[in-house]
């Protein structure tokens, strides 16, 4: 069993704490958070101790560190944990500044560095099945990709102000999915964005609606649709158009029950929150982290993936601001 230190006792940290508890190969040993009450609550629920970051990293019994703290601390805490000889599972994005993130290549960029980036959608069973179908070749060559990611409602404005913006906070998941499914790097980015959902988001200097177009060197095309409000649930769909047809991963509903009447059919609503929709992905991600610590797997999503997704996010932000195609 591997002892784990959790940095960050907020919403996502609590999800990771629960998944550590459910993973038989892991045990939560320490919780680190500047909010003492939050740290104590999570620690008490898991039978762990509250500690400072220095104390947690200094304990040789701690084999893994989960970085689920504020985004602007990810790079620093991940780097410190790696330097202390720990395996690290760090939430996305790796940082809010691409140049700063790239400056850590010497410490984090090696092939043998045990760093897992939290792009959990790669571990979603539906999207993994789609990816395996594409890799299997039964549908022929992938030509175009359509990724839809719409939140049910906007996040609190206080969160928006510190999130890094729609491209780095929300669309960055879709940039990672696009790279993973396309099988090659996008070389051109064009983004159009507006504030159509909540004027307060615009007042905070952000956008809430975007369409992003990616093109690879071989000519494959990808369209990403982002919105902070769907009005009908958490909309998460991917369509892959191939030479031999379409491969599609659809939304997940609360149940598969439908009611049929003369006027038509009615189905249960979509799962309405990301922690519900991606619950299985978070569990699989934690199991993969345990595999890493056991030496049974290399990180499925690493530093280079985090840099590539952040580069696309910055390019999209620049494109939207300038109204021009950005070449990478």
PDB file of C-alpha atoms in Angstrom:
ATOM      1  CA  UNK A   1       0.000   0.000   0.000  1.00  0.00           C
ATOM      2  CA  UNK A   2       1.328   3.440  -0.973  1.00  0.00           C
ATOM      3  CA  UNK A   3       0.958   6.447   1.318  1.00  0.00           C
ATOM      4  CA  UNK A   4      -0.382   9.561  -0.411  1.00  0.00           C
ATOM      5  CA  UNK A   5      -0.223  13.263   0.436  1.00  0.00           C
ATOM      6  CA  UNK A   6      -3.058  15.410  -0.917  1.00  0.00           C
ATOM      7  CA  UNK A   7      -2.395  19.091  -1.542  1.00  0.00           C
ATOM      8  CA  UNK A   8      -5.711  20.912  -1.746  1.00  0.00           C
ATOM      9  CA  UNK A   9      -8.885  20.144   0.190  1.00  0.00           C
ATOM     10  CA  UNK A  10     -11.328  21.869  -2.136  1.00  0.00           C
ATOM     11  CA  UNK A  11     -13.935  20.317  -4.410  1.00  0.00           C
ATOM     12  CA  UNK A  12     -11.611  18.340  -6.661  1.00  0.00           C
ATOM     13  CA  UNK A  13      -9.324  17.450  -3.756  1.00  0.00           C
ATOM     14  CA  UNK A  14     -12.261  15.844  -1.962  1.00  0.00           C
ATOM     15  CA  UNK A  15     -13.068  13.764  -5.028  1.00  0.00           C
ATOM     16  CA  UNK A  16      -9.485  12.545  -5.195  1.00  0.00           C
ATOM     17  CA  UNK A  17      -9.490  11.801  -1.456  1.00  0.00           C
ATOM     18  CA  UNK A  18     -12.562   9.613  -1.884  1.00  0.00           C
ATOM     19  CA  UNK A  19     -10.983   7.793  -4.813  1.00  0.00           C
ATOM     20  CA  UNK A  20      -7.775   7.218  -2.860  1.00  0.00           C
ATOM     21  CA  UNK A  21      -9.899   5.650  -0.110  1.00  0.00           C
ATOM     22  CA  UNK A  22     -11.612   3.406  -2.668  1.00  0.00           C
ATOM     23  CA  UNK A  23      -8.323   2.276  -4.248  1.00  0.00           C
ATOM     24  CA  UNK A  24      -6.966  -0.660  -2.195  1.00  0.00           C
ATOM     25  CA  UNK A  25      -3.357   0.071  -3.140  1.00  0.00           C
ATOM     26  CA  UNK A  26      -3.439   3.644  -1.797  1.00  0.00           C
ATOM     27  CA  UNK A  27      -3.831   5.237   1.634  1.00  0.00           C
ATOM     28  CA  UNK A  28      -4.263   8.938   2.335  1.00  0.00           C
ATOM     29  CA  UNK A  29      -1.598   9.864   4.880  1.00  0.00           C
ATOM     30  CA  UNK A  30      -1.566  13.681   4.842  1.00  0.00           C
ATOM     31  CA  UNK A  31      -3.811  16.547   3.767  1.00  0.00           C
ATOM     32  CA  UNK A  32      -2.185  19.919   3.056  1.00  0.00           C
ATOM     33  CA  UNK A  33      -4.269  23.081   2.707  1.00  0.00           C
ATOM     34  CA  UNK A  34      -3.933  26.657   4.027  1.00  0.00           C
ATOM     35  CA  UNK A  35      -7.590  26.478   5.082  1.00  0.00           C
ATOM     36  CA  UNK A  36      -7.195  24.538   8.314  1.00  0.00           C
ATOM     37  CA  UNK A  37     -10.869  23.646   8.695  1.00  0.00           C
ATOM     38  CA  UNK A  38     -11.091  22.224   5.169  1.00  0.00           C
ATOM     39  CA  UNK A  39      -7.901  20.228   5.624  1.00  0.00           C
ATOM     40  CA  UNK A  40      -9.109  18.830   8.944  1.00  0.00           C
ATOM     41  CA  UNK A  41     -12.482  17.832   7.521  1.00  0.00           C
ATOM     42  CA  UNK A  42     -10.958  15.875   4.637  1.00  0.00           C
ATOM     43  CA  UNK A  43      -8.271  14.339   6.844  1.00  0.00           C
ATOM     44  CA  UNK A  44     -10.747  13.230   9.497  1.00  0.00           C
ATOM     45  CA  UNK A  45     -12.951  11.628   6.876  1.00  0.00           C
ATOM     46  CA  UNK A  46     -10.031   9.569   5.573  1.00  0.00           C
ATOM     47  CA  UNK A  47      -8.214   8.811   8.806  1.00  0.00           C
ATOM     48  CA  UNK A  48      -5.307  11.006   7.691  1.00  0.00           C
ATOM     49  CA  UNK A  49      -3.282  13.752   9.343  1.00  0.00           C
ATOM     50  CA  UNK A  50      -3.103  17.448   8.554  1.00  0.00           C
ATOM     51  CA  UNK A  51       0.435  18.529   7.718  1.00  0.00           C
ATOM     52  CA  UNK A  52       2.475  21.273   6.141  1.00  0.00           C
ATOM     53  CA  UNK A  53       3.779  20.699   2.638  1.00  0.00           C
ATOM     54  CA  UNK A  54       7.357  20.524   3.905  1.00  0.00           C
ATOM     55  CA  UNK A  55       6.466  17.863   6.460  1.00  0.00           C
ATOM     56  CA  UNK A  56       4.539  15.760   3.942  1.00  0.00           C
ATOM     57  CA  UNK A  57       7.337  15.874   1.371  1.00  0.00           C
ATOM     58  CA  UNK A  58       9.947  15.056   3.996  1.00  0.00           C
ATOM     59  CA  UNK A  59       8.223  11.825   5.055  1.00  0.00           C
ATOM     60  CA  UNK A  60       9.944   8.926   3.243  1.00  0.00           C
ATOM     61  CA  UNK A  61       6.814   6.798   3.669  1.00  0.00           C
ATOM     62  CA  UNK A  62       4.921   9.093   1.285  1.00  0.00           C
ATOM     63  CA  UNK A  63       5.305   7.662  -2.209  1.00  0.00           C
ATOM     64  CA  UNK A  64       2.767   9.782  -4.079  1.00  0.00           C
ATOM     65  CA  UNK A  65       1.519  13.372  -4.033  1.00  0.00           C
ATOM     66  CA  UNK A  66      -1.751  14.635  -5.498  1.00  0.00           C
ATOM     67  CA  UNK A  67      -1.648  18.319  -6.448  1.00  0.00           C
ATOM     68  CA  UNK A  68      -5.236  19.592  -6.361  1.00  0.00           C
ATOM     69  CA  UNK A  69      -4.518  23.100  -5.132  1.00  0.00           C
ATOM     70  CA  UNK A  70      -5.086  26.463  -6.839  1.00  0.00           C
ATOM     71  CA  UNK A  71      -4.000  26.440 -10.485  1.00  0.00           C
ATOM     72  CA  UNK A  72      -1.216  28.977 -10.013  1.00  0.00           C
ATOM     73  CA  UNK A  73       0.476  26.612  -7.523  1.00  0.00           C
ATOM     74  CA  UNK A  74       0.426  23.468  -9.689  1.00  0.00           C
ATOM     75  CA  UNK A  75       3.845  23.862 -11.281  1.00  0.00           C
ATOM     76  CA  UNK A  76       5.633  24.796  -8.065  1.00  0.00           C
ATOM     77  CA  UNK A  77       4.124  22.030  -5.955  1.00  0.00           C
ATOM     78  CA  UNK A  78       4.564  19.377  -8.641  1.00  0.00           C
ATOM     79  CA  UNK A  79       8.203  20.390  -9.091  1.00  0.00           C
ATOM     80  CA  UNK A  80       8.859  20.265  -5.350  1.00  0.00           C
ATOM     81  CA  UNK A  81       7.253  16.849  -5.032  1.00  0.00           C
ATOM     82  CA  UNK A  82       9.236  15.438  -7.958  1.00  0.00           C
ATOM     83  CA  UNK A  83      12.436  16.854  -6.449  1.00  0.00           C
ATOM     84  CA  UNK A  84      11.536  15.074  -3.202  1.00  0.00           C
ATOM     85  CA  UNK A  85      11.388  11.766  -5.060  1.00  0.00           C
ATOM     86  CA  UNK A  86       7.612  11.357  -5.058  1.00  0.00           C
ATOM     87  CA  UNK A  87       5.300  10.225  -7.820  1.00  0.00           C
ATOM     88  CA  UNK A  88       2.966  13.103  -8.699  1.00  0.00           C
ATOM     89  CA  UNK A  89      -0.601  13.329  -9.941  1.00  0.00           C
ATOM     90  CA  UNK A  90      -1.181  17.003 -10.797  1.00  0.00           C
ATOM     91  CA  UNK A  91      -4.454  18.561 -11.829  1.00  0.00           C
ATOM     92  CA  UNK A  92      -4.645  20.481 -15.104  1.00  0.00           C
ATOM     93  CA  UNK A  93      -3.420  22.869 -16.344  1.00  0.00           C
ATOM     94  CA  UNK A  94       0.197  22.491 -15.341  1.00  0.00           C
ATOM     95  CA  UNK A  95       0.400  26.303 -15.107  1.00  0.00           C
ATOM     96  CA  UNK A  96      -1.352  29.393 -16.428  1.00  0.00           C
ATOM     97  CA  UNK A  97       1.767  30.704 -18.207  1.00  0.00           C
ATOM     98  CA  UNK A  98       3.250  28.721 -21.074  1.00  0.00           C
ATOM     99  CA  UNK A  99       6.750  30.190 -20.836  1.00  0.00           C
ATOM    100  CA  UNK A 100       6.906  29.461 -17.119  1.00  0.00           C
ATOM    101  CA  UNK A 101       5.644  25.920 -17.657  1.00  0.00           C
ATOM    102  CA  UNK A 102       8.237  25.326 -20.374  1.00  0.00           C
ATOM    103  CA  UNK A 103      10.986  26.527 -18.041  1.00  0.00           C
ATOM    104  CA  UNK A 104      10.383  23.423 -15.910  1.00  0.00           C
ATOM    105  CA  UNK A 105      11.268  21.029 -18.734  1.00  0.00           C
ATOM    106  CA  UNK A 106      14.575  20.117 -17.128  1.00  0.00           C
ATOM    107  CA  UNK A 107      12.889  18.949 -13.928  1.00  0.00           C
ATOM    108  CA  UNK A 108       9.616  17.571 -15.289  1.00  0.00           C
ATOM    109  CA  UNK A 109      10.159  16.769 -18.956  1.00  0.00           C
ATOM    110  CA  UNK A 110      12.205  13.594 -18.712  1.00  0.00           C
ATOM    111  CA  UNK A 111      10.760  10.334 -19.987  1.00  0.00           C
ATOM    112  CA  UNK A 112      11.269   8.705 -16.590  1.00  0.00           C
ATOM    113  CA  UNK A 113       9.646  11.470 -14.502  1.00  0.00           C
ATOM    114  CA  UNK A 114       6.625  10.005 -12.622  1.00  0.00           C
ATOM    115  CA  UNK A 115       4.248  12.892 -13.371  1.00  0.00           C
ATOM    116  CA  UNK A 116       0.604  12.287 -14.320  1.00  0.00           C
ATOM    117  CA  UNK A 117      -1.420  15.274 -15.573  1.00  0.00           C
ATOM    118  CA  UNK A 118      -5.115  15.331 -14.660  1.00  0.00           C
ATOM    119  CA  UNK A 119      -6.686  15.175 -18.111  1.00  0.00           C
ATOM    120  CA  UNK A 120      -9.287  12.774 -16.783  1.00  0.00           C
ATOM    121  CA  UNK A 121     -11.331  12.528 -19.987  1.00  0.00           C
ATOM    122  CA  UNK A 122      -8.736  10.196 -21.488  1.00  0.00           C
ATOM    123  CA  UNK A 123      -9.824   7.740 -18.794  1.00  0.00           C
ATOM    124  CA  UNK A 124     -13.559   8.042 -19.493  1.00  0.00           C
ATOM    125  CA  UNK A 125     -14.791   4.589 -20.627  1.00  0.00           C
ATOM    126  CA  UNK A 126     -16.905   6.038 -23.452  1.00  0.00           C
ATOM    127  CA  UNK A 127     -14.129   8.171 -24.900  1.00  0.00           C
ATOM    128  CA  UNK A 128     -11.585   5.389 -24.462  1.00  0.00           C
ATOM    129  CA  UNK A 129     -13.858   3.069 -26.443  1.00  0.00           C
ATOM    130  CA  UNK A 130     -14.099   5.696 -29.192  1.00  0.00           C
ATOM    131  CA  UNK A 131     -10.315   6.111 -29.256  1.00  0.00           C
ATOM    132  CA  UNK A 132      -9.779   2.350 -29.445  1.00  0.00           C
ATOM    133  CA  UNK A 133     -12.233   2.111 -32.341  1.00  0.00           C
ATOM    134  CA  UNK A 134     -10.286   4.786 -34.189  1.00  0.00           C
ATOM    135  CA  UNK A 135      -6.942   3.131 -33.495  1.00  0.00           C
ATOM    136  CA  UNK A 136      -8.311  -0.245 -34.569  1.00  0.00           C
ATOM    137  CA  UNK A 137      -8.741   1.058 -38.109  1.00  0.00           C
ATOM    138  CA  UNK A 138     -12.101  -0.556 -38.797  1.00  0.00           C
ATOM    139  CA  UNK A 139     -13.606   2.826 -39.713  1.00  0.00           C
ATOM    140  CA  UNK A 140     -10.767   3.890 -41.981  1.00  0.00           C
ATOM    141  CA  UNK A 141      -8.663   7.005 -41.598  1.00  0.00           C
ATOM    142  CA  UNK A 142      -9.916   9.792 -39.332  1.00  0.00           C
ATOM    143  CA  UNK A 143     -10.666  12.927 -41.349  1.00  0.00           C
ATOM    144  CA  UNK A 144     -12.533  15.385 -39.117  1.00  0.00           C
ATOM    145  CA  UNK A 145     -13.370  15.612 -35.430  1.00  0.00           C
ATOM    146  CA  UNK A 146     -16.176  17.450 -33.617  1.00  0.00           C
ATOM    147  CA  UNK A 147     -15.887  17.955 -29.853  1.00  0.00           C
ATOM    148  CA  UNK A 148     -18.807  19.475 -27.928  1.00  0.00           C
ATOM    149  CA  UNK A 149     -18.265  20.578 -24.334  1.00  0.00           C
ATOM    150  CA  UNK A 150     -21.012  22.742 -22.830  1.00  0.00           C
ATOM    151  CA  UNK A 151     -21.465  23.333 -19.113  1.00  0.00           C
ATOM    152  CA  UNK A 152     -25.020  23.287 -17.754  1.00  0.00           C
ATOM    153  CA  UNK A 153     -24.555  26.738 -16.162  1.00  0.00           C
ATOM    154  CA  UNK A 154     -21.722  29.229 -15.598  1.00  0.00           C
ATOM    155  CA  UNK A 155     -19.391  28.805 -12.616  1.00  0.00           C
ATOM    156  CA  UNK A 156     -19.343  31.433  -9.845  1.00  0.00           C
ATOM    157  CA  UNK A 157     -17.815  34.693 -10.984  1.00  0.00           C
ATOM    158  CA  UNK A 158     -15.190  34.500  -8.220  1.00  0.00           C
ATOM    159  CA  UNK A 159     -13.993  31.257  -9.812  1.00  0.00           C
ATOM    160  CA  UNK A 160     -13.948  32.794 -13.292  1.00  0.00           C
ATOM    161  CA  UNK A 161     -11.650  35.583 -12.097  1.00  0.00           C
ATOM    162  CA  UNK A 162      -8.922  33.135 -11.007  1.00  0.00           C
ATOM    163  CA  UNK A 163      -9.537  30.334 -13.521  1.00  0.00           C
ATOM    164  CA  UNK A 164      -7.183  31.531 -16.233  1.00  0.00           C
ATOM    165  CA  UNK A 165     -10.057  32.012 -18.656  1.00  0.00           C
ATOM    166  CA  UNK A 166     -12.225  29.734 -20.764  1.00  0.00           C
ATOM    167  CA  UNK A 167      -9.425  28.508 -23.024  1.00  0.00           C
ATOM    168  CA  UNK A 168      -7.069  27.493 -20.196  1.00  0.00           C
ATOM    169  CA  UNK A 169      -9.706  26.334 -17.739  1.00  0.00           C
ATOM    170  CA  UNK A 170     -12.425  24.690 -19.831  1.00  0.00           C
ATOM    171  CA  UNK A 171     -11.264  24.211 -23.423  1.00  0.00           C
ATOM    172  CA  UNK A 172      -7.899  22.833 -22.329  1.00  0.00           C
ATOM    173  CA  UNK A 173      -9.587  19.458 -21.737  1.00  0.00           C
ATOM    174  CA  UNK A 174     -10.809  19.549 -25.335  1.00  0.00           C
ATOM    175  CA  UNK A 175      -7.383  20.490 -26.674  1.00  0.00           C
ATOM    176  CA  UNK A 176      -5.989  17.407 -24.969  1.00  0.00           C
ATOM    177  CA  UNK A 177      -8.787  15.231 -26.345  1.00  0.00           C
ATOM    178  CA  UNK A 178      -8.220  16.628 -29.846  1.00  0.00           C
ATOM    179  CA  UNK A 179      -4.495  15.807 -29.763  1.00  0.00           C
ATOM    180  CA  UNK A 180      -5.190  12.323 -28.376  1.00  0.00           C
ATOM    181  CA  UNK A 181      -7.831  11.442 -30.962  1.00  0.00           C
ATOM    182  CA  UNK A 182      -6.297  13.150 -33.992  1.00  0.00           C
ATOM    183  CA  UNK A 183      -3.067  11.268 -33.432  1.00  0.00           C
ATOM    184  CA  UNK A 184      -0.996  14.247 -34.536  1.00  0.00           C
ATOM    185  CA  UNK A 185      -0.337  17.791 -33.438  1.00  0.00           C
ATOM    186  CA  UNK A 186      -2.483  20.701 -34.636  1.00  0.00           C
ATOM    187  CA  UNK A 187      -0.407  23.232 -36.515  1.00  0.00           C
ATOM    188  CA  UNK A 188      -3.026  25.966 -36.988  1.00  0.00           C
ATOM    189  CA  UNK A 189      -5.578  27.400 -34.569  1.00  0.00           C
ATOM    190  CA  UNK A 190      -8.460  29.779 -35.196  1.00  0.00           C
ATOM    191  CA  UNK A 191     -10.837  30.764 -32.391  1.00  0.00           C
ATOM    192  CA  UNK A 192     -13.887  32.994 -32.246  1.00  0.00           C
ATOM    193  CA  UNK A 193     -15.279  33.858 -28.820  1.00  0.00           C
ATOM    194  CA  UNK A 194     -17.998  35.988 -27.278  1.00  0.00           C
ATOM    195  CA  UNK A 195     -19.654  36.755 -23.979  1.00  0.00           C
ATOM    196  CA  UNK A 196     -23.256  35.678 -24.567  1.00  0.00           C
ATOM    197  CA  UNK A 197     -24.223  33.957 -21.310  1.00  0.00           C
ATOM    198  CA  UNK A 198     -23.342  36.254 -18.410  1.00  0.00           C
ATOM    199  CA  UNK A 199     -22.178  39.894 -18.716  1.00  0.00           C
ATOM    200  CA  UNK A 200     -20.313  39.479 -15.432  1.00  0.00           C
ATOM    201  CA  UNK A 201     -17.981  37.010 -17.146  1.00  0.00           C
ATOM    202  CA  UNK A 202     -17.157  39.654 -19.728  1.00  0.00           C
ATOM    203  CA  UNK A 203     -16.671  42.147 -16.921  1.00  0.00           C
ATOM    204  CA  UNK A 204     -14.091  39.775 -15.453  1.00  0.00           C
ATOM    205  CA  UNK A 205     -12.198  39.871 -18.743  1.00  0.00           C
ATOM    206  CA  UNK A 206     -13.257  36.442 -19.954  1.00  0.00           C
ATOM    207  CA  UNK A 207     -15.555  34.909 -22.564  1.00  0.00           C
ATOM    208  CA  UNK A 208     -18.225  32.256 -22.101  1.00  0.00           C
ATOM    209  CA  UNK A 209     -18.848  30.989 -25.647  1.00  0.00           C
ATOM    210  CA  UNK A 210     -16.286  29.853 -28.208  1.00  0.00           C
ATOM    211  CA  UNK A 211     -15.758  27.925 -31.416  1.00  0.00           C
ATOM    212  CA  UNK A 212     -12.245  26.714 -32.056  1.00  0.00           C
ATOM    213  CA  UNK A 213     -10.892  25.282 -35.309  1.00  0.00           C
ATOM    214  CA  UNK A 214      -7.753  23.140 -35.431  1.00  0.00           C
ATOM    215  CA  UNK A 215      -5.858  21.887 -38.481  1.00  0.00           C
ATOM    216  CA  UNK A 216      -3.033  19.352 -38.499  1.00  0.00           C
ATOM    217  CA  UNK A 217      -0.115  19.168 -40.933  1.00  0.00           C
ATOM    218  CA  UNK A 218      -1.800  16.323 -42.808  1.00  0.00           C
ATOM    219  CA  UNK A 219      -5.011  18.345 -43.157  1.00  0.00           C
ATOM    220  CA  UNK A 220      -7.196  16.740 -40.475  1.00  0.00           C
ATOM    221  CA  UNK A 221      -9.726  19.199 -39.089  1.00  0.00           C
ATOM    222  CA  UNK A 222     -11.228  19.555 -35.619  1.00  0.00           C
ATOM    223  CA  UNK A 223     -14.014  21.832 -34.403  1.00  0.00           C
ATOM    224  CA  UNK A 224     -14.410  22.420 -30.651  1.00  0.00           C
ATOM    225  CA  UNK A 225     -17.635  23.944 -29.326  1.00  0.00           C
ATOM    226  CA  UNK A 226     -17.533  25.472 -25.836  1.00  0.00           C
ATOM    227  CA  UNK A 227     -20.237  27.208 -23.847  1.00  0.00           C
ATOM    228  CA  UNK A 228     -20.621  28.013 -20.161  1.00  0.00           C
ATOM    229  CA  UNK A 229     -24.370  27.326 -20.431  1.00  0.00           C
ATOM    230  CA  UNK A 230     -26.290  24.664 -22.287  1.00  0.00           C
ATOM    231  CA  UNK A 231     -29.676  25.014 -20.610  1.00  0.00           C
ATOM    232  CA  UNK A 232     -30.289  21.253 -20.878  1.00  0.00           C
ATOM    233  CA  UNK A 233     -27.511  19.564 -18.918  1.00  0.00           C
ATOM    234  CA  UNK A 234     -23.802  18.778 -19.110  1.00  0.00           C
ATOM    235  CA  UNK A 235     -23.303  18.277 -22.845  1.00  0.00           C
ATOM    236  CA  UNK A 236     -20.254  16.115 -23.594  1.00  0.00           C
ATOM    237  CA  UNK A 237     -20.153  14.592 -27.085  1.00  0.00           C
ATOM    238  CA  UNK A 238     -17.508  13.625 -29.595  1.00  0.00           C
ATOM    239  CA  UNK A 239     -18.040  12.780 -33.258  1.00  0.00           C
ATOM    240  CA  UNK A 240     -15.208  11.352 -35.347  1.00  0.00           C
ATOM    241  CA  UNK A 241     -15.817  11.331 -39.102  1.00  0.00           C
ATOM    242  CA  UNK A 242     -13.713   8.686 -40.828  1.00  0.00           C
ATOM    243  CA  UNK A 243     -13.239   7.398 -44.362  1.00  0.00           C
ATOM    244  CA  UNK A 244     -15.526   4.478 -43.536  1.00  0.00           C
ATOM    245  CA  UNK A 245     -18.166   6.295 -41.503  1.00  0.00           C
ATOM    246  CA  UNK A 246     -18.876   7.961 -38.165  1.00  0.00           C
ATOM    247  CA  UNK A 247     -17.732   6.996 -34.656  1.00  0.00           C
ATOM    248  CA  UNK A 248     -19.684   8.826 -31.969  1.00  0.00           C
ATOM    249  CA  UNK A 249     -19.620   9.000 -28.169  1.00  0.00           C
ATOM    250  CA  UNK A 250     -22.910  10.457 -26.980  1.00  0.00           C
ATOM    251  CA  UNK A 251     -24.073  12.050 -23.731  1.00  0.00           C
ATOM    252  CA  UNK A 252     -24.674  10.012 -20.593  1.00  0.00           C
ATOM    253  CA  UNK A 253     -28.168  10.243 -19.108  1.00  0.00           C
ATOM    254  CA  UNK A 254     -29.339   9.776 -15.537  1.00  0.00           C
ATOM    255  CA  UNK A 255     -30.970   6.523 -16.670  1.00  0.00           C
ATOM    256  CA  UNK A 256     -31.717   4.840 -19.990  1.00  0.00           C
ATOM    257  CA  UNK A 257     -35.465   4.848 -19.249  1.00  0.00           C
ATOM    258  CA  UNK A 258     -37.729   6.455 -21.853  1.00  0.00           C
ATOM    259  CA  UNK A 259     -41.472   7.075 -21.742  1.00  0.00           C
ATOM    260  CA  UNK A 260     -43.378   6.712 -25.016  1.00  0.00           C
ATOM    261  CA  UNK A 261     -46.757   8.335 -25.631  1.00  0.00           C
ATOM    262  CA  UNK A 262     -48.790   9.304 -28.635  1.00  0.00           C
ATOM    263  CA  UNK A 263     -47.199  12.755 -28.583  1.00  0.00           C
ATOM    264  CA  UNK A 264     -43.689  11.305 -28.685  1.00  0.00           C
ATOM    265  CA  UNK A 265     -40.921  10.025 -26.459  1.00  0.00           C
ATOM    266  CA  UNK A 266     -39.434  11.537 -23.302  1.00  0.00           C
ATOM    267  CA  UNK A 267     -36.069  10.519 -21.863  1.00  0.00           C
ATOM    268  CA  UNK A 268     -34.371  11.179 -18.540  1.00  0.00           C
ATOM    269  CA  UNK A 269     -32.092  14.246 -18.413  1.00  0.00           C
ATOM    270  CA  UNK A 270     -28.352  14.301 -18.978  1.00  0.00           C
ATOM    271  CA  UNK A 271     -26.064  13.886 -16.020  1.00  0.00           C
ATOM    272  CA  UNK A 272     -25.837  17.487 -14.966  1.00  0.00           C
ATOM    273  CA  UNK A 273     -22.482  17.876 -13.184  1.00  0.00           C
ATOM    274  CA  UNK A 274     -18.934  17.061 -14.231  1.00  0.00           C
ATOM    275  CA  UNK A 275     -18.261  15.075 -11.051  1.00  0.00           C
ATOM    276  CA  UNK A 276     -21.168  12.771 -11.943  1.00  0.00           C
ATOM    277  CA  UNK A 277     -20.454  12.523 -15.671  1.00  0.00           C
ATOM    278  CA  UNK A 278     -16.788  11.748 -15.149  1.00  0.00           C
ATOM    279  CA  UNK A 279     -16.973   9.772 -11.900  1.00  0.00           C
ATOM    280  CA  UNK A 280     -15.735   6.602 -13.624  1.00  0.00           C
ATOM    281  CA  UNK A 281     -12.940   8.563 -15.303  1.00  0.00           C
ATOM    282  CA  UNK A 282     -11.712   9.932 -11.972  1.00  0.00           C
ATOM    283  CA  UNK A 283     -11.677   6.424 -10.496  1.00  0.00           C
ATOM    284  CA  UNK A 284      -9.783   5.001 -13.477  1.00  0.00           C
ATOM    285  CA  UNK A 285      -7.339   7.899 -13.322  1.00  0.00           C
ATOM    286  CA  UNK A 286      -6.577   7.128  -9.671  1.00  0.00           C
ATOM    287  CA  UNK A 287      -6.126   3.435 -10.464  1.00  0.00           C
ATOM    288  CA  UNK A 288      -3.637   4.451 -13.162  1.00  0.00           C
ATOM    289  CA  UNK A 289      -1.746   6.548 -10.599  1.00  0.00           C
ATOM    290  CA  UNK A 290      -1.543   3.477  -8.354  1.00  0.00           C
ATOM    291  CA  UNK A 291      -0.196   1.496 -11.333  1.00  0.00           C
ATOM    292  CA  UNK A 292       2.467   4.187 -11.801  1.00  0.00           C
ATOM    293  CA  UNK A 293       3.554   4.033  -8.171  1.00  0.00           C
ATOM    294  CA  UNK A 294       3.760   0.246  -8.425  1.00  0.00           C
ATOM    295  CA  UNK A 295       6.005   0.520 -11.480  1.00  0.00           C
ATOM    296  CA  UNK A 296       3.398  -1.218 -13.640  1.00  0.00           C
ATOM    297  CA  UNK A 297       2.687   1.741 -15.943  1.00  0.00           C
ATOM    298  CA  UNK A 298       4.261   4.899 -17.285  1.00  0.00           C
ATOM    299  CA  UNK A 299       2.217   8.118 -16.978  1.00  0.00           C
ATOM    300  CA  UNK A 300      -0.572   7.992 -19.548  1.00  0.00           C
ATOM    301  CA  UNK A 301      -0.662  11.795 -19.737  1.00  0.00           C
ATOM    302  CA  UNK A 302       2.574  13.581 -18.929  1.00  0.00           C
ATOM    303  CA  UNK A 303       4.414  16.885 -18.924  1.00  0.00           C
ATOM    304  CA  UNK A 304       4.681  17.107 -22.720  1.00  0.00           C
ATOM    305  CA  UNK A 305       0.908  16.674 -23.043  1.00  0.00           C
ATOM    306  CA  UNK A 306       0.333  19.442 -20.520  1.00  0.00           C
ATOM    307  CA  UNK A 307       2.640  21.782 -22.424  1.00  0.00           C
ATOM    308  CA  UNK A 308       1.004  20.977 -25.775  1.00  0.00           C
ATOM    309  CA  UNK A 309      -2.517  21.603 -24.433  1.00  0.00           C
ATOM    310  CA  UNK A 310      -1.440  24.859 -22.796  1.00  0.00           C
ATOM    311  CA  UNK A 311       0.201  25.989 -26.037  1.00  0.00           C
ATOM    312  CA  UNK A 312      -3.077  25.415 -27.870  1.00  0.00           C
ATOM    313  CA  UNK A 313      -4.980  27.318 -25.168  1.00  0.00           C
ATOM    314  CA  UNK A 314      -2.662  30.315 -25.478  1.00  0.00           C
ATOM    315  CA  UNK A 315      -2.859  30.171 -29.275  1.00  0.00           C
ATOM    316  CA  UNK A 316      -6.666  30.105 -29.116  1.00  0.00           C
ATOM    317  CA  UNK A 317      -6.703  33.109 -26.795  1.00  0.00           C
ATOM    318  CA  UNK A 318      -4.421  35.010 -29.131  1.00  0.00           C
ATOM    319  CA  UNK A 319      -6.473  34.026 -32.176  1.00  0.00           C
ATOM    320  CA  UNK A 320      -9.723  35.147 -30.562  1.00  0.00           C
ATOM    321  CA  UNK A 321      -8.184  38.476 -29.575  1.00  0.00           C
ATOM    322  CA  UNK A 322      -6.615  39.137 -32.973  1.00  0.00           C
ATOM    323  CA  UNK A 323      -9.257  37.531 -35.204  1.00  0.00           C
ATOM    324  CA  UNK A 324      -6.560  35.674 -37.085  1.00  0.00           C
ATOM    325  CA  UNK A 325      -5.240  32.163 -37.613  1.00  0.00           C
ATOM    326  CA  UNK A 326      -2.306  31.343 -35.328  1.00  0.00           C
ATOM    327  CA  UNK A 327       0.317  28.959 -36.689  1.00  0.00           C
ATOM    328  CA  UNK A 328       2.168  26.790 -34.207  1.00  0.00           C
TER     329      UNK A 328
END
